[in-house]
Amino acid sequence: MEETKDHNVLSCLQRLEMGALGFQSRDPEEVLKKERLHQLKCRALSLRMQRNQLKAQIQKLKEAKAALEDGITMDGNDEENRAKSSQLALPLLMSRHTQLKDMLRAHHLIGGYDVVEVDSGKRVSFSLSTAYQDTYLDTYHLELDLTRAVRIHRHDIPPFIPLTKLAQENLATDLPAFLHSLWQHVNGLASRQYQLKLVKEQLETVSVMETNPLCSVLVLLCKVPGEEETAVLLSLLYGDVLKALPTQVTLESNNKLLPDEPQWKEVKSRLLETPPHIVLLALRSEGRIM
């Protein structure tokens, strides 16, 4: 019974994969009608497949352990016991290998995101984890309703992320593309927020003059050491909100000649390629800012 269910799940996932690769139905209206609910139900079934496979594996391991203990008790010959152990271990390893391949295939088809079945399969909840330079940051959650046309049931995505627009573009037709696009937005946001946090924590003498909830604008005030009090205002504009680096940097100063100096022009270029806290820490270690 378990094998039949797993086979049906994999067949369903294979049909989804064929659709993602461009195999179209002869009846486009039928595709539009059924694909919305069909996709996520198959993905929910993939989770049941993983659960069933793990249960079957545990049962097999218990049976193998019991058989091995019986064999050792009945026969004290070490070589024969090792042969029996090898005969039992090989099928288990082969079964585990096949299970892992099937689970990996199912995980790939849902875009590699963590999924939890909710309310007996009526809904599924996706977790989108963010990270910046090997540091794990916030995790966002999105719950989809499968009872009718696929729709967003609830979520904790920040309001300034264009979730509705992204859903209209891909949710009903290409779930992995929708999830990836949404992840790019939240990961870009989390990365910029984390950079701002590092600037505040590591550079006490640098003042954050302006920012916004999306962290798409960042204005920093730095002081230049010297006899005369010189200030530098760095304005970073993040035109691509999917990214963690700015697309435009401007530099102003009460010293009108300073922005045209080659070393400060180099700073502008570095800020387009390197996170701001790293650039500012380097400037401080070089004695160019306080």
XYZ file of C-alpha atoms in Angstrom:
290
model
C 0.000 0.000 0.000
C 2.796 2.429 0.925
C 4.675 1.674 -2.301
C 1.544 2.370 -4.377
C 1.052 5.733 -2.665
C 4.693 6.680 -3.196
C 4.462 5.698 -6.855
C 1.385 7.889 -7.316
C 3.128 10.810 -5.639
C 6.224 10.510 -7.796
C 4.088 10.229 -10.930
C 2.294 13.399 -9.898
C 5.577 15.206 -9.280
C 6.921 14.044 -12.625
C 3.891 15.518 -14.379
C 4.570 18.821 -12.609
C 8.203 18.739 -13.667
C 7.174 18.091 -17.280
C 4.883 21.113 -17.072
C 7.744 23.252 -15.742
C 9.890 22.144 -18.675
C 7.320 23.363 -21.156
C 5.137 20.332 -22.009
C 1.713 21.849 -22.633
C -1.721 20.224 -22.650
C -3.649 20.168 -25.881
C -6.493 21.908 -24.075
C -5.137 25.189 -22.630
C -8.401 25.983 -20.856
C -8.255 22.679 -19.005
C -4.699 23.444 -17.899
C -5.697 26.812 -16.485
C -8.651 25.229 -14.706
C -6.845 22.329 -13.035
C -3.222 23.394 -12.669
C -3.766 25.772 -9.757
C -5.034 23.164 -7.334
C -3.155 20.273 -8.878
C 0.331 21.673 -8.288
C 0.181 22.248 -4.569
C -1.786 19.105 -3.798
C 0.969 17.109 -5.419
C 3.532 18.950 -3.370
C 1.570 18.248 -0.203
C 1.507 14.593 -1.175
C 5.280 14.671 -1.478
C 5.470 15.453 2.222
C 3.281 12.477 3.029
C 5.634 10.398 0.909
C 8.602 11.488 3.019
C 6.723 10.691 6.222
C 5.686 7.250 4.989
C 9.183 6.465 3.775
C 10.686 7.346 7.134
C 8.126 5.207 8.954
C 8.881 2.283 6.642
C 12.610 2.738 7.148
C 12.264 2.725 10.943
C 10.189 -0.446 10.801
C 12.738 -2.151 8.538
C 15.565 -1.184 10.850
C 13.672 -2.601 13.822
C 13.041 -5.852 11.984
C 16.651 -6.101 10.855
C 17.914 -5.475 14.364
C 15.642 -8.148 15.789
C 16.687 -10.656 13.102
C 20.345 -9.869 13.666
C 20.042 -10.350 17.430
C 18.252 -13.680 16.892
C 20.973 -14.836 14.495
C 23.741 -13.973 16.917
C 21.973 -15.721 19.802
C 21.405 -18.952 17.865
C 24.839 -19.213 16.355
C 28.048 -18.243 18.043
C 30.187 -18.512 14.937
C 31.646 -14.997 14.351
C 32.206 -15.395 10.612
C 28.670 -16.628 10.003
C 27.260 -13.782 12.092
C 29.228 -11.222 10.078
C 27.954 -12.755 6.856
C 24.365 -12.528 8.090
C 24.902 -8.922 9.147
C 26.238 -8.035 5.697
C 23.315 -9.728 3.980
C 20.885 -7.729 6.108
C 22.735 -4.407 5.787
C 23.015 -4.347 1.978
C 19.263 -4.284 1.203
C 18.771 -1.632 3.896
C 21.460 0.576 2.385
C 20.016 0.154 -1.110
C 16.524 0.986 0.176
C 17.803 4.051 2.010
C 19.637 5.228 -1.106
C 16.464 4.987 -3.204
C 14.417 6.784 -0.548
C 16.879 9.648 -0.337
C 16.879 10.047 -4.129
C 13.068 10.201 -4.160
C 13.004 12.701 -1.299
C 15.624 14.861 -2.999
C 13.616 14.838 -6.222
C 10.436 15.885 -4.382
C 12.337 18.609 -2.500
C 13.738 19.914 -5.807
C 10.294 20.128 -7.385
C 8.996 22.443 -4.643
C 11.981 24.772 -5.004
C 13.976 23.550 -2.002
C 11.844 25.346 0.600
C 10.675 23.842 3.877
C 7.001 22.874 3.697
C 4.552 21.808 6.407
C 1.120 20.339 5.744
C -1.681 22.151 7.613
C -5.256 21.088 8.412
C -5.045 17.601 6.837
C -3.708 18.834 3.537
C -6.141 21.718 3.059
C -3.296 24.175 3.426
C 0.503 24.149 3.199
C 2.928 26.464 4.963
C 6.262 27.472 3.401
C 9.244 28.799 5.373
C 11.616 31.218 3.645
C 14.902 31.539 5.513
C 17.183 34.495 4.828
C 20.938 34.764 5.243
C 23.805 37.145 4.637
C 27.421 36.009 4.268
C 26.872 32.704 6.119
C 24.828 34.375 8.870
C 21.256 33.156 9.194
C 18.775 35.994 9.617
C 14.972 36.171 9.701
C 12.615 33.415 8.582
C 9.327 34.376 6.946
C 6.243 32.199 6.584
C 3.595 31.909 3.896
C 0.517 29.698 4.179
C -1.407 28.761 1.032
C -5.028 27.601 0.890
C -5.592 24.618 -1.427
C -9.330 24.134 -0.989
C -10.262 26.251 -4.015
C -8.026 28.123 -6.426
C -4.599 28.400 -4.809
C -4.520 31.561 -2.732
C -2.569 33.099 0.140
C -4.241 32.302 3.467
C -1.914 34.167 5.837
C 1.697 35.298 6.072
C 4.197 37.437 7.959
C 5.821 39.042 4.907
C 6.589 42.758 5.551
C 3.913 45.038 4.032
C 6.372 46.884 1.804
C 7.256 43.667 -0.066
C 5.056 43.508 -3.232
C 3.491 40.171 -2.294
C 0.203 40.739 -4.160
C 2.005 41.665 -7.363
C 4.289 38.632 -7.138
C 1.307 36.345 -6.500
C -0.538 37.688 -9.517
C 2.477 37.018 -11.714
C 3.328 33.422 -10.776
C 1.414 31.895 -7.854
C -1.203 30.029 -9.914
C 1.064 28.981 -12.771
C 4.607 28.524 -11.422
C 4.913 28.043 -7.675
C 8.732 27.584 -7.567
C 9.179 30.820 -9.539
C 6.812 32.651 -7.166
C 8.639 31.380 -4.071
C 12.057 32.213 -5.509
C 11.005 35.749 -6.438
C 9.500 36.290 -2.987
C 12.633 34.893 -1.328
C 14.817 37.290 -3.344
C 12.802 40.235 -2.013
C 12.882 39.189 1.655
C 16.519 38.089 1.504
C 17.571 41.388 -0.074
C 15.687 43.244 2.668
C 17.166 41.135 5.478
C 20.683 41.588 4.068
C 20.393 45.377 3.904
C 18.888 45.507 7.403
C 21.768 43.409 8.713
C 24.342 45.693 7.063
C 22.703 48.706 8.701
C 22.831 46.909 12.060
C 26.557 46.248 11.613
C 27.214 49.901 10.755
C 25.497 51.000 13.967
C 27.251 48.393 16.112
C 30.778 48.632 14.709
C 31.068 52.337 13.815
C 29.917 54.464 16.728
C 31.316 57.666 15.194
C 29.344 57.208 11.956
C 25.840 58.652 12.173
C 22.884 57.188 10.282
C 21.097 60.293 9.024
C 18.377 58.657 6.949
C 16.969 55.292 5.975
C 13.545 53.746 5.248
C 11.673 50.525 6.110
C 12.827 48.830 2.903
C 16.422 49.954 3.574
C 16.608 51.073 -0.045
C 18.087 54.425 1.040
C 20.943 54.877 3.481
C 22.564 58.228 4.318
C 25.670 58.177 6.533
C 27.593 61.072 8.090
C 31.340 60.599 8.641
C 33.889 62.946 10.160
C 37.328 63.397 8.636
C 40.224 63.957 11.100
C 42.187 67.182 10.767
C 42.601 70.692 12.112
C 39.437 71.850 10.415
C 36.183 70.006 11.096
C 35.297 68.228 7.881
C 32.206 66.102 7.387
C 31.388 63.660 4.590
C 27.831 62.719 3.735
C 27.492 59.378 1.931
C 24.150 58.647 0.253
C 23.556 55.050 -0.847
C 20.622 54.239 -3.116
C 19.613 50.583 -3.554
C 17.847 50.666 -6.918
C 17.644 46.866 -7.080
C 15.782 45.798 -3.946
C 16.643 42.151 -4.623
C 20.308 42.895 -3.941
C 22.347 43.783 -0.876
C 24.605 46.376 -2.543
C 23.723 49.912 -3.666
C 23.344 50.863 -7.308
C 24.240 54.521 -6.773
C 26.521 56.363 -4.331
C 26.847 60.128 -3.937
C 29.315 61.985 -1.744
C 28.964 65.502 -0.327
C 31.151 67.506 2.034
C 31.499 70.971 3.550
C 34.960 70.839 1.925
C 33.924 71.438 -1.683
C 37.184 70.027 -3.049
C 36.989 66.716 -1.189
C 34.460 64.859 -3.454
C 36.750 65.342 -6.444
C 39.813 63.907 -4.742
C 40.880 60.548 -6.281
C 40.858 58.664 -2.972
C 37.234 59.650 -2.285
C 36.190 58.788 -5.820
C 37.680 55.364 -5.093
C 35.552 55.154 -1.939
C 32.430 55.683 -4.032
C 33.459 52.843 -6.337
C 34.225 50.528 -3.426
C 30.799 51.126 -1.906
C 29.191 49.816 -5.098
C 31.035 46.518 -4.720
C 31.558 46.078 -0.963
C 29.151 46.307 2.010
C 29.255 49.745 3.676
C 30.364 48.568 7.110
C 33.430 46.880 5.590
C 34.388 49.974 3.563
C 33.932 52.301 6.542
C 35.923 50.049 8.874
C 38.769 50.088 6.349
C 38.600 53.898 6.102
C 38.765 54.182 9.873
C 41.748 51.839 10.103
C 43.489 53.941 7.453
C 42.826 57.099 9.486
C 40.678 58.702 6.785
C 37.573 58.949 8.952
C 37.125 59.123 12.711
